[in-house]
Coordinates of C-alpha atoms and ligand atoms in Angstrom, one line a residue:
Chain A
X15 CA -22.8 2.3 20.5
X16 CA -25.4 3.9 18.3
X17 CA -28.9 2.6 18.0
X18 CA -29.2 -1.1 17.0
X19 CA -31.3 -2.5 14.3
X20 CA -33.5 -5.6 14.4
X21 CA -33.7 -8.6 12.2
X22 CA -36.3 -11.3 11.9
X23 CA -35.3 -14.7 10.5
X24 CA -38.0 -17.0 9.2
X25 CA -36.9 -20.4 8.2
X26 CA -38.0 -23.9 9.0
X27 CA -34.4 -25.3 9.2
X28 CA -33.0 -24.9 12.7
X29 CA -29.4 -24.7 11.4
X30 CA -30.2 -21.7 9.2
X31 CA -32.0 -19.8 12.0
X32 CA -29.3 -20.7 14.4
X33 CA -26.3 -19.7 12.4
X34 CA -27.8 -16.6 10.9
X35 CA -28.9 -15.3 14.3
X36 CA -25.5 -16.0 15.8
X37 CA -24.0 -14.1 12.8
X38 CA -26.2 -11.1 13.3
X39 CA -26.0 -11.1 17.1
X40 CA -22.3 -10.6 16.8
X41 CA -23.1 -7.4 15.1
X42 CA -25.2 -6.4 18.0
X43 CA -28.5 -6.6 16.2
X44 CA -31.7 -7.6 18.0
X45 CA -32.6 -10.9 16.4
X46 CA -35.9 -12.7 16.3
X47 CA -36.6 -16.1 14.8
X48 CA -39.6 -18.0 13.6
X49 CA -39.9 -21.5 12.2
X50 CA -43.0 -21.1 10.2
X51 CA -45.4 -18.5 8.8
X52 CA -47.8 -18.5 11.8
X53 CA -45.0 -17.9 14.2
X54 CA -43.6 -15.2 12.0
X55 CA -46.9 -13.3 11.9
X56 CA -47.0 -13.5 15.7
X57 CA -43.5 -12.1 15.8
X58 CA -44.7 -9.1 13.8
X59 CA -46.2 -7.8 17.1
X60 CA -42.8 -7.8 18.7
X61 CA -41.4 -5.6 15.9
X62 CA -40.9 -3.3 14.2
X63 CA -38.2 -5.3 12.3
X64 CA -35.8 -3.4 10.2
X65 CA -35.1 -6.4 8.0
X66 CA -37.0 -9.7 7.6
X67 CA -35.4 -12.7 6.1
X68 CA -37.8 -15.3 4.7
X69 CA -37.1 -18.8 3.4
X70 CA -39.1 -19.2 0.3
X71 CA -39.7 -22.9 0.8
X72 CA -41.5 -23.8 4.0
X73 CA -44.1 -26.3 4.9
X74 CA -47.6 -24.8 5.3
X75 CA -47.7 -21.2 4.1
X76 CA -44.8 -20.6 1.8
X77 CA -42.5 -17.6 1.8
X78 CA -44.3 -15.8 -1.1
X79 CA -47.6 -16.0 0.7
X80 CA -46.1 -14.9 4.0
X81 CA -44.5 -11.9 2.3
X82 CA -47.9 -10.8 1.2
X83 CA -49.3 -11.1 4.7
X84 CA -46.4 -9.2 6.2
X85 CA -46.7 -6.4 3.6
X86 CA -50.4 -6.0 4.7
X87 CA -49.3 -5.5 8.3
X88 CA -46.3 -3.3 7.5
X89 CA -46.1 -2.0 3.9
X90 CA -42.6 -0.6 4.5
X91 CA -41.1 -3.9 5.7
X92 CA -37.8 -4.7 4.0
X93 CA -38.0 -8.4 3.1
X94 CA -35.1 -10.5 1.8
X95 CA -35.9 -13.9 0.4
X96 CA -33.7 -16.8 1.1
X97 CA -33.7 -19.4 -1.6
X98 CA -31.9 -22.4 -3.0
X99 CA -30.6 -22.2 -6.5
X100 CA -33.4 -24.4 -7.7
X101 CA -36.1 -22.0 -6.7
X102 CA -34.7 -18.7 -8.0
X103 CA -37.8 -18.3 -10.2
X104 CA -40.0 -17.9 -7.2
X105 CA -37.5 -15.5 -5.7
X106 CA -37.8 -13.3 -8.7
X107 CA -41.5 -13.5 -8.4
X108 CA -41.1 -12.3 -4.8
X109 CA -39.0 -9.4 -6.0
X110 CA -41.8 -8.3 -8.3
X111 CA -44.2 -8.4 -5.4
X112 CA -42.0 -6.1 -3.4
X113 CA -39.2 -8.1 -1.8
X114 CA -36.1 -6.0 -1.4
X115 CA -33.7 -8.7 -2.6
X116 CA -33.1 -12.4 -2.6
X117 CA -30.1 -14.5 -1.6
X118 CA -29.2 -18.1 -2.5
X119 CA -28.1 -20.7 0.0
X120 CA -25.3 -21.1 0.9
X121 CA -25.1 -17.4 1.3
X122 CA -21.9 -15.5 0.4
X123 CA -21.1 -13.8 3.7
X124 CA -19.5 -10.9 1.9
X125 CA -22.6 -10.3 -0.1
X126 CA -24.9 -10.7 3.0
X127 CA -23.0 -8.2 5.0
X128 CA -23.1 -5.7 2.2
X129 CA -26.7 -6.2 1.6
X130 CA -27.5 -5.7 5.2
X131 CA -25.2 -2.7 5.4
X132 CA -26.7 -1.1 2.4
X133 CA -30.3 -1.5 3.7
X134 CA -29.2 0.0 7.1
X135 CA -27.0 2.6 5.6
X136 CA -30.0 4.1 4.0
X137 CA -32.0 4.0 7.2
X138 CA -29.1 5.3 9.2
X139 CA -28.3 8.3 7.0
X140 CA -31.9 9.5 7.3
X141 CA -31.8 9.1 11.0
X142 CA -31.3 12.3 13.0
X143 CA -29.6 10.5 15.8
X144 CA -26.5 10.2 13.8
X145 CA -24.8 13.4 14.8
X146 CA -21.1 14.1 14.4
X147 CA -19.3 11.9 16.9
X148 CA -16.6 13.3 19.0
X149 CA -13.2 11.6 19.4
X150 CA -12.4 12.2 15.8
X151 CA -8.8 11.8 16.7
X152 CA -9.6 8.2 17.7
X153 CA -10.2 7.5 14.1
X154 CA -6.7 8.3 13.3
X155 CA -5.8 6.0 16.2
X156 CA -2.7 7.1 18.0
X157 CA -0.6 8.6 15.3
X158 CA -1.2 12.3 14.8
X159 CA 0.3 15.3 13.3
X160 CA 2.4 16.8 16.1
X161 CA 3.7 20.3 16.1
X162 CA 3.1 23.9 17.2
X163 CA 5.0 25.6 14.5
X164 CA 3.0 28.0 12.3
X165 CA 3.9 25.8 9.3
X166 CA 2.2 22.6 10.7
X167 CA -0.7 24.6 12.1
X168 CA -1.3 25.9 8.6
X169 CA -1.4 22.3 7.2
X170 CA -3.9 21.3 9.8
X171 CA -6.0 24.3 9.2
X172 CA -6.1 23.7 5.4
X173 CA -6.9 20.0 6.0
X174 CA -9.8 20.9 8.2
X175 CA -11.1 23.5 5.8
X176 CA -11.2 21.2 2.8
X177 CA -12.4 18.2 4.8
X178 CA -16.2 18.7 4.7
X179 CA -16.2 19.2 1.0
X180 CA -15.9 16.5 -1.7
X181 CA -12.9 18.1 -3.3
X182 CA -10.0 16.0 -4.5
X183 CA -6.9 16.9 -2.5
X184 CA -3.3 16.6 -3.5
X185 CA -0.8 16.3 -0.7
X186 CA 2.8 17.2 -1.5
X187 CA 5.9 16.8 0.6
X188 CA 9.1 14.8 1.1
X189 CA 8.8 11.3 2.1
X190 CA 8.3 10.8 5.8
X191 CA 6.6 14.1 6.4
X192 CA 3.3 12.5 7.2
X193 CA 1.2 12.7 4.0
X194 CA -1.0 9.8 5.0
X195 CA -1.7 11.4 8.4
X196 CA -2.9 14.5 6.7
X197 CA -5.1 12.4 4.4
X198 CA -6.5 10.6 7.4
X199 CA -7.1 13.9 9.2
X200 CA -9.1 15.1 6.2
X201 CA -11.1 11.8 6.2
X202 CA -11.7 12.0 9.9
X203 CA -13.2 15.5 9.7
X204 CA -15.3 14.7 6.7
X205 CA -18.9 13.4 6.6
X206 CA -17.3 10.2 5.2
X207 CA -15.7 9.4 8.5
X208 CA -18.0 6.4 9.2
X209 CA -16.9 4.7 6.0
X210 CA -13.5 3.3 5.2
X211 CA -10.3 5.1 4.6
X212 CA -8.5 3.0 2.1
X213 CA -4.8 3.6 1.4
X214 CA -3.0 2.4 -1.7
X215 CA 0.7 2.9 -2.2
X216 CA 0.9 3.0 -5.9
X217 CA 4.7 3.0 -5.9
X218 CA 4.9 -0.2 -3.9
X219 CA 2.7 -2.3 -6.1
X220 CA 3.9 -3.5 -9.5
X221 CA 1.9 -2.1 -12.3
X222 CA 0.4 -5.5 -13.3
X223 CA -0.9 -6.0 -9.8
X224 CA -2.0 -2.4 -9.3
X225 CA -4.9 -2.9 -11.7
X226 CA -6.2 -5.8 -9.7
X227 CA -5.5 -4.0 -6.5
X228 CA -7.6 -1.0 -7.5
X229 CA -10.4 -2.6 -9.5
X230 CA -10.5 -6.1 -8.1
X231 CA -10.8 -9.3 -10.0
X232 CA -13.4 -12.1 -10.6
X233 CA -12.7 -15.7 -9.7
X234 CA -10.8 -17.2 -12.5
X235 CA -9.8 -13.8 -14.0
X236 CA -6.3 -15.2 -14.2
X237 CA -5.0 -18.6 -13.7
X238 CA -4.5 -18.4 -10.0
X239 CA -7.4 -16.2 -9.1
X240 CA -9.3 -18.7 -7.0
X241 CA -11.6 -16.3 -5.4
X242 CA -13.2 -13.0 -6.3
X243 CA -11.4 -10.1 -4.8
X244 CA -12.7 -6.6 -4.4
X245 CA -10.7 -3.7 -5.5
X246 CA -9.8 -0.7 -3.3
X247 CA -12.2 1.6 -5.2
X248 CA -15.0 -0.8 -4.3
X249 CA -14.0 -1.0 -0.7
X250 CA -13.7 2.7 -0.4
X251 CA -17.5 3.1 -1.2
X252 CA -18.8 5.9 0.9
X253 CA -15.4 6.7 2.2
X254 CA -12.0 8.0 1.0
X255 CA -9.3 6.4 -1.1
X256 CA -5.8 7.6 -0.6
X257 CA -3.5 7.1 -3.5
X258 CA 0.1 7.6 -2.4
X259 CA 3.0 7.9 -4.8
X260 CA 0.6 8.8 -7.6
X261 CA 3.5 10.0 -9.7
X262 CA 4.8 6.5 -10.2
X263 CA 1.9 4.9 -12.1
X264 CA 2.1 4.0 -15.7
X265 CA 0.5 5.9 -18.5
X266 CA -1.9 3.0 -19.1
X267 CA -3.0 3.1 -15.5
X268 CA -3.3 6.8 -15.7
X269 CA -5.9 6.5 -18.5
X270 CA -7.9 3.9 -16.4
X271 CA -7.7 6.1 -13.3
X272 CA -8.9 9.1 -15.2
X273 CA -11.9 7.2 -16.5
X274 CA -12.8 5.9 -13.0
X275 CA -12.4 9.4 -11.4
X276 CA -14.8 10.8 -14.0
X277 CA -17.5 8.1 -14.1
X278 CA -17.0 6.5 -10.6
X279 CA -17.7 3.3 -12.4
X280 CA -15.5 0.3 -13.3
X281 CA -15.5 -3.4 -13.7
X282 CA -13.5 -6.0 -11.9
X283 CA -10.8 -7.7 -14.0
X284 CA -12.4 -10.6 -15.8
X285 CA -15.9 -9.4 -14.9
X286 CA -18.6 -7.6 -16.7
X287 CA -20.7 -6.2 -13.9
X288 CA -20.4 -2.4 -13.7
X289 CA -19.6 -1.4 -10.2
X290 CA -20.4 2.1 -9.0
X291 CA -18.6 3.4 -6.0
X292 CA -18.9 6.7 -4.2
X293 CA -15.4 7.6 -3.1
X294 CA -13.4 10.7 -2.5
X295 CA -9.9 10.8 -3.7
X296 CA -6.9 12.1 -1.9
X297 CA -3.5 11.6 -3.5
X298 CA 0.0 12.3 -2.6
X299 CA 3.4 12.6 -4.2
X300 CA 6.9 13.6 -3.4
X301 CA 8.0 14.0 -7.0
X302 CA 7.8 16.9 -9.3
X303 CA 4.5 16.2 -11.2
X304 CA 4.7 19.4 -13.2
X305 CA 8.1 18.2 -14.6
X306 CA 6.6 14.8 -15.3
X307 CA 3.7 16.4 -17.2
X308 CA 6.2 18.4 -19.3
X309 CA 8.2 15.2 -20.0
X310 CA 5.0 13.4 -21.1
X311 CA 5.3 10.9 -18.2
X312 CA 2.2 12.1 -16.5
X313 CA -1.1 13.0 -18.3
X314 CA -2.0 16.6 -18.1
X315 CA -5.7 15.9 -17.9
X316 CA -5.2 13.6 -15.0
X317 CA -2.9 16.2 -13.3
X318 CA -5.6 18.8 -13.5
X319 CA -8.2 16.3 -12.3
X320 CA -6.2 15.5 -9.2
X321 CA -4.6 18.8 -8.5
X322 CA -7.7 20.7 -7.4
X323 CA -6.6 21.6 -3.8
X324 CA -3.0 21.2 -2.8
X325 CA -1.6 20.9 0.7
X326 CA 2.2 21.2 1.0
X327 CA 3.8 19.7 4.1
X328 CA 7.1 21.3 4.9
X329 CA 10.1 19.1 5.7
X330 CA 11.1 18.7 9.3
X331 CA 14.2 20.8 8.9
X332 CA 12.0 23.8 8.0
X333 CA 10.1 23.5 11.3
X334 CA 12.8 22.7 13.8
X335 CA 10.9 24.1 16.7
X336 CA 8.6 21.1 16.4
X337 CA 11.5 18.6 16.9
X338 CA 11.5 18.5 20.7
X339 CA 7.7 18.1 20.8
X340 CA 7.8 15.2 18.3
X341 CA 10.8 13.6 20.0
X342 CA 9.1 13.8 23.4
X343 CA 5.9 12.4 22.0
X344 CA 7.6 9.3 20.7
X345 CA 9.7 9.0 23.8
X346 CA 6.6 8.7 25.9
X347 CA 5.0 6.3 23.4
X348 CA 7.9 3.9 23.2
X349 CA 8.7 4.1 26.9
X350 CA 5.1 2.8 27.5
X351 CA 5.3 0.3 24.8
X352 CA 8.6 -1.1 25.9
X353 CA 8.0 -0.7 29.6
X354 CA 11.2 1.2 30.0
X355 CA 11.5 3.9 32.6
X356 CA 13.1 6.4 30.3
X357 CA 11.6 9.8 30.9
X358 CA 13.7 12.3 29.1
X359 CA 16.1 13.2 26.4
X360 CA 19.3 14.7 27.7
X361 CA 19.9 18.4 26.7
X362 CA 23.0 17.3 24.6
X363 CA 21.0 14.6 22.8
X364 CA 18.1 17.0 22.2
X365 CA 20.6 19.6 20.8
X366 CA 21.8 16.9 18.3
X367 CA 18.2 16.2 17.3
X368 CA 17.4 19.8 16.7
X369 CA 20.5 20.4 14.7
X370 CA 20.3 17.3 12.5
X371 CA 18.8 17.8 9.0
X372 CA 16.4 14.8 9.0
X373 CA 16.3 13.9 5.4
X374 CA 13.8 11.1 6.3
X375 CA 11.7 13.7 8.2
X376 CA 9.3 12.8 11.0
X377 CA 9.5 9.1 10.1
X378 CA 13.3 9.1 10.5
X379 CA 13.0 11.0 13.8
X380 CA 10.4 8.5 15.1
X381 CA 12.7 5.6 14.1
X382 CA 15.6 7.3 15.8
X383 CA 13.8 7.6 19.0
X384 CA 12.5 4.0 18.8
X385 CA 16.1 2.8 18.3
X386 CA 17.5 5.0 21.0
X387 CA 14.9 3.7 23.4
X388 CA 16.2 0.2 22.9
X389 CA 19.8 1.2 23.6
X390 CA 19.3 3.8 26.3
X391 CA 19.7 3.2 30.0
X392 CA 17.2 4.8 32.3
X393 CA 16.5 7.5 33.0
X394 CA 17.5 9.4 29.8
X395 CA 18.4 9.1 26.2
X396 CA 22.0 10.3 25.7
X397 CA 23.8 11.4 22.5
X398 CA 25.5 8.0 22.1
X399 CA 22.1 6.3 22.0
X400 CA 21.1 8.3 18.9
X401 CA 21.6 6.7 15.5
X402 CA 22.4 10.0 13.9
X403 CA 25.9 11.1 13.0
X404 CA 25.9 14.6 11.5
X405 CA 29.6 14.6 11.1
X406 CA 29.8 11.3 9.3
X407 CA 29.9 12.9 5.8
X408 CA 33.0 14.9 6.7
X409 CA 35.2 11.8 7.2
X410 CA 34.3 9.3 4.6
X411 CA 38.0 8.3 4.2
X412 CA 37.6 5.8 7.0
X413 CA 34.7 4.0 5.5
X414 CA 35.0 0.8 3.6
X415 CA 33.8 0.5 0.0
X416 CA 31.0 -1.8 1.2
X417 CA 29.7 0.7 3.8
X418 CA 29.6 3.4 1.2
X419 CA 27.8 1.2 -1.2
X420 CA 25.3 0.1 1.4
X421 CA 24.6 3.7 2.4
X422 CA 24.2 4.8 -1.2
X423 CA 21.9 2.0 -2.2
X424 CA 19.7 2.7 0.8
X425 CA 19.6 6.3 0.0
X426 CA 18.5 5.7 -3.6
X427 CA 16.0 3.1 -2.4
X428 CA 14.4 5.6 0.0
X429 CA 14.5 8.3 -2.6
X430 CA 12.6 6.2 -5.0
X431 CA 10.4 4.9 -2.2
X432 CA 11.7 1.4 -2.8
X433 CA 10.6 1.3 -6.4
X434 CA 13.1 -1.4 -7.3
X435 CA 12.9 -0.8 -11.1
X436 CA 13.5 2.9 -10.7
X437 CA 16.3 2.5 -8.1
X438 CA 18.1 -0.1 -10.2
X439 CA 18.0 2.3 -13.1
X440 CA 19.5 5.1 -11.1
X441 CA 22.2 2.8 -9.7
X442 CA 23.0 1.5 -13.1
X443 CA 22.5 -2.2 -12.2
X444 CA 19.8 -4.7 -13.0
X445 CA 17.0 -5.6 -10.7
X446 CA 18.4 -9.0 -9.8
X447 CA 21.7 -7.5 -8.7
X448 CA 19.8 -4.9 -6.7
X449 CA 17.8 -7.6 -5.0
X450 CA 21.0 -9.5 -4.2
X451 CA 22.5 -6.3 -2.6
X452 CA 19.4 -5.7 -0.6
X453 CA 19.7 -9.2 0.7
X454 CA 23.4 -9.0 1.3
X455 CA 23.2 -5.7 3.3
X456 CA 20.0 -6.8 4.9
X457 CA 18.3 -3.5 3.9
X458 CA 14.7 -3.2 5.1
X459 CA 12.0 -0.8 4.1
X460 CA 10.5 1.2 6.9
X461 CA 7.1 -0.4 7.8
X462 CA 5.3 2.9 7.9
X463 CA 5.8 3.9 4.3
Chain B
X2 CA -6.4 -4.7 37.6
X3 CA -2.9 -4.8 36.0
X4 CA -2.4 -8.6 36.2
X5 CA -5.7 -10.5 35.7
X6 CA -3.6 -13.7 35.6
X7 CA -6.6 -15.9 36.0
X8 CA -7.5 -15.4 32.4
X9 CA -5.5 -17.8 30.3
X10 CA -5.6 -18.2 26.6
X11 CA -4.8 -21.6 25.1
X12 CA -3.8 -21.6 21.5
X13 CA -4.3 -25.0 19.8
X14 CA -2.8 -25.7 16.4
X15 CA -5.3 -28.0 14.6
X16 CA -3.6 -30.0 11.9
X17 CA -3.4 -29.4 9.0
X18 CA -1.9 -26.1 10.0
X19 CA 1.2 -24.0 9.4
X20 CA 2.8 -24.3 12.8
X21 CA 5.2 -21.5 12.3
X22 CA 2.3 -19.1 11.7
X23 CA 0.6 -20.2 14.9
X24 CA 3.8 -19.5 16.8
X25 CA 3.8 -15.9 15.7
X26 CA 0.5 -15.4 17.5
X27 CA 1.8 -16.2 21.0
X28 CA 3.7 -13.0 21.9
X29 CA 1.3 -10.7 20.2
X30 CA -1.8 -12.1 21.9
X31 CA 0.0 -12.1 25.2
X32 CA 0.8 -8.4 24.7
X33 CA -2.7 -7.5 23.6
X34 CA -4.8 -9.4 26.2
X35 CA -2.2 -8.9 28.9
X36 CA -2.7 -12.5 30.2
X37 CA -1.0 -15.9 30.1
X38 CA -0.9 -17.5 26.7
X39 CA -0.1 -21.2 26.4
X40 CA 0.5 -23.1 23.2
X41 CA -0.9 -26.6 23.2
X42 CA 0.8 -28.7 20.6
X43 CA 0.0 -32.1 22.1
X44 CA -3.5 -32.7 21.1
X45 CA -4.3 -34.1 17.7
X46 CA -7.9 -33.8 17.0
X47 CA -9.9 -36.0 14.7
X48 CA -11.7 -33.7 12.4
X49 CA -13.4 -36.3 10.2
X50 CA -16.9 -35.4 11.5
X51 CA -16.3 -31.7 10.7
X52 CA -15.4 -32.3 7.0
X53 CA -18.1 -31.8 4.4
X54 CA -17.0 -33.8 1.3
X55 CA -19.6 -32.1 -0.9
X56 CA -18.2 -28.7 -0.1
X57 CA -14.6 -29.6 0.4
X58 CA -14.7 -27.5 3.5
X59 CA -14.7 -27.9 7.3
X60 CA -17.7 -27.0 9.4
X61 CA -16.4 -24.5 11.9
X62 CA -19.3 -25.0 14.3
X63 CA -18.4 -28.7 14.5
X64 CA -14.7 -27.9 15.1
X65 CA -15.8 -25.7 18.0
X66 CA -17.8 -28.5 19.6
X67 CA -14.8 -30.9 19.2
X68 CA -12.6 -28.3 20.9
X69 CA -15.2 -27.7 23.5
X70 CA -15.3 -31.4 24.4
X71 CA -11.6 -31.8 24.5
X72 CA -10.9 -28.7 26.6
X73 CA -13.9 -29.1 28.8
X74 CA -11.9 -28.8 32.0
X75 CA -9.6 -26.0 30.9
X76 CA -10.2 -22.7 32.8
X77 CA -9.7 -20.0 30.2
X78 CA -10.2 -19.3 26.5
X79 CA -9.3 -21.7 23.7
X80 CA -8.4 -20.6 20.2
X81 CA -8.0 -23.2 17.5
X82 CA -5.9 -22.3 14.5
X83 CA -6.2 -24.3 11.3
X84 CA -5.2 -23.8 7.6
X85 CA -8.2 -25.3 5.9
X86 CA -11.3 -23.6 4.4
X87 CA -14.0 -23.2 7.0
X88 CA -17.8 -22.7 6.6
X89 CA -21.0 -22.6 8.6
X90 CA -23.9 -24.2 6.9
X91 CA -25.8 -21.1 5.8
X92 CA -22.7 -19.3 4.6
X93 CA -20.2 -20.1 1.8
X94 CA -17.2 -19.5 4.0
X95 CA -16.0 -17.9 7.2
X96 CA -12.6 -16.8 8.4
X97 CA -13.4 -18.0 11.8
X98 CA -16.1 -18.5 14.4
X99 CA -16.4 -17.9 18.1
X100 CA -18.7 -18.7 20.9
X101 CA -20.0 -15.2 21.8
X102 CA -19.2 -14.8 25.5
X103 CA -18.0 -18.3 25.5
X104 CA -14.8 -20.2 25.7
X105 CA -13.9 -21.6 22.3
X106 CA -13.0 -20.0 19.0
X107 CA -11.4 -21.1 15.8
X108 CA -9.7 -19.2 12.9
X109 CA -8.4 -20.4 9.6
X110 CA -5.4 -19.0 7.7
X111 CA -6.8 -20.4 4.4
X112 CA -8.4 -17.2 3.0
X113 CA -5.9 -14.9 4.8
X114 CA -3.1 -16.1 2.4
X115 CA -2.5 -14.1 -0.7
X116 CA -2.1 -17.4 -2.6
X117 CA -5.8 -17.9 -2.3
X118 CA -6.3 -14.8 -4.4
X119 CA -3.8 -15.6 -7.1
X120 CA -1.0 -13.5 -5.7
X121 CA 2.4 -14.4 -4.4
X122 CA 2.7 -15.6 -0.8
X123 CA 3.3 -12.8 1.6
X124 CA 4.0 -14.3 5.0
X125 CA 4.2 -11.0 6.8
X126 CA 0.7 -10.1 5.6
X127 CA -0.7 -13.5 6.4
X128 CA 0.7 -13.2 9.9
X129 CA -0.8 -9.8 10.4
X130 CA -4.2 -11.0 9.1
X131 CA -4.1 -14.1 11.3
X132 CA -3.4 -12.0 14.3
X133 CA -6.3 -9.6 13.6
X134 CA -8.7 -12.5 13.1
X135 CA -7.5 -14.3 16.1
X136 CA -7.8 -11.2 18.3
X137 CA -11.2 -10.6 16.8
X138 CA -12.6 -14.1 17.6
X139 CA -11.1 -14.0 21.1
X140 CA -12.8 -10.6 21.5
X141 CA -16.1 -12.4 20.8
X142 CA -15.2 -15.0 23.4
X143 CA -14.8 -12.1 25.9
X144 CA -18.3 -11.0 24.9
X145 CA -17.4 -8.2 22.6
X146 CA -19.7 -7.5 19.6
X147 CA -18.8 -5.9 16.3
X148 CA -17.6 -2.4 16.4
X149 CA -18.3 0.4 13.9
X150 CA -14.8 1.9 14.1
X151 CA -13.3 0.4 11.0
X152 CA -9.8 0.6 12.4
X153 CA -10.9 -1.4 15.5
X154 CA -10.1 -5.1 15.5
X155 CA -13.7 -5.8 16.4
X156 CA -14.9 -4.3 13.1
X157 CA -16.5 -7.1 11.1
X158 CA -14.7 -8.3 8.0
X159 CA -16.2 -10.7 5.5
X160 CA -13.6 -10.0 2.9
X161 CA -9.8 -10.1 3.3
X162 CA -9.6 -6.5 2.1
X163 CA -11.6 -5.5 5.2
X164 CA -9.2 -7.4 7.3
X165 CA -6.4 -5.4 5.9
X166 CA -8.1 -2.1 6.7
X167 CA -8.5 -2.7 10.4
X168 CA -5.7 -2.7 13.0
X169 CA -5.0 -5.6 15.4
X170 CA -5.9 -3.4 18.3
X171 CA -9.1 -2.6 20.2
X172 CA -10.5 0.9 20.0
X173 CA -10.9 2.7 23.3
X174 CA -14.6 1.6 23.7
X175 CA -13.9 -2.0 23.0
X176 CA -10.8 -2.0 25.1
X177 CA -12.7 -0.7 28.1
X178 CA -15.4 -3.4 27.7
X179 CA -12.7 -6.1 27.3
X180 CA -10.9 -5.0 30.4
X181 CA -14.1 -4.7 32.4
X182 CA -14.8 -8.2 31.4
X183 CA -11.4 -9.4 32.3
X184 CA -11.3 -7.6 35.7
X185 CA -14.8 -8.4 36.7
X186 CA -14.1 -12.1 36.2
X187 CA -11.2 -11.5 38.5
X188 CA -13.4 -9.9 41.1
X189 CA -16.0 -12.7 40.8
X190 CA -13.3 -15.1 41.7
X191 CA -12.4 -13.4 44.9
X192 CA -16.0 -12.9 45.9
X193 CA -16.7 -16.5 45.2
X194 CA -14.0 -17.5 47.6
Ligands
ZN523 ZN1 -16.9 -11.1 14.4
ZN524 ZN1 -14.1 -1.1 18.8

């Protein structure tokens, strides 16, 4: 763990001192408490304290007076005033006299943690001790880009090259090639790595919800909005936002997006507070954006704003030499997870894997191995355990109409990334019918999309 | 080291609660903590002393002390799961609370449900969030502090969006500490004998 900060809590109420100190102790802070001004001044000797919380209303010397005395001892002390709604005026007075901020009881935990984080972020960034931490791959946690082929090496090299900059990156590639992994790789190698990586699949969220998803909403912004909710742009502050399926968003959203990218400012739905967020954008698409621009479905200005640096991930069938590596990686992983002593893929099965075209790319291969692991008997995965049938398409005469329909619907769904509206359109049926068919055939979307 | 079976986790549904949600926790927690997980659905707790009628919320610290009294003799960790809104006096709400390095913790599904934010119910998501918060609070019980790795389950989350960012798993650092905790307890036991 990196260096820990210290917090002093001054309040005459035991329950406030107790619950606040527990709250901060969980964060690993060194916490001190004082129940009155005299004790607080004594505690100053045990400092320095990075943040001092002071209750404004205390018997004896009040918070305002105490603040003055503390500032005499340590002019740089960061003081946060705790107040009840009734005494906000005094809190404002405290601000004028150099308090960092004030909070009202009961305290919004979300606000409190952000306030503390912001104070410490500032301290932390200026601290030399924060050096680049090793174990970057840990940030990607488990999943990584696997491959030794020149194509995938090129992708990794490009990602690492662009990582330290603030450049907007566009990742192109068929679905299942690992676009999000590349985005995470960039984030993990950037100075933003200590801040969140926030991923939004624009294609999976209906347009009406996407706005709230990205910008957040205030309590009461719409009938059912019972609580305030932060948008992804706000959460990504300091970090990276990954916009997947960027090609699917509506023209209206495109305009809003363009504005946010340019100003880095926005308001929550139903709110009027302007929120500023420092985020880096990485986006991804598997559709032909240039064509969409030509057809007027995608704004040209937004296209240029996003398409600053492009990384293209080749489909798996174009780097077949990586297939054994990836297959064995997932073999090991699932064998451990499922506690199954399966240690190899038989040469015949491996041959099938290498020759198959993998329209669903790495994701499909991963799923194939996972499924095979369930079916296979120790010690090896055999051809019959694999859910791939390269010859299937040559003998469709044997298939029932239902099977063909099921396969076709699944294909279109995957192609449109489960955009129901789009898929229904292509299939020439309405959405309700499509939903019914999905239900009937028990079609499920891959979790990792 | 592989089977520290002395560590038991007891999951206690506290009514009102969505019992089917509680059920989903059992196999995952067993898998993550690698120890016995028991579900106790026989104890109905009287929560009236924990309810704050001016806030329409339940005081989680008081729920913890009720649990603590009830399971006084239980040798292991106790996780209460409830579906009502929780608070601690100084804060407007909490997702859960745990005794740091102690025995009892409590989580609520209330603010983990999309309905609370005006969206359609998404059970899968609620289940995932509940698992993360449950593992997180249990992590505190095993003495773990918050972790800076935002994917780690011990990363603090005060908003549901932050819950969504993290994974239900411990990062390597936290996992090591957790396991050290679990196995050293195991050794203590043998030494004590
Ligand atoms: Zn915590
Ligand atoms: Zn951790």
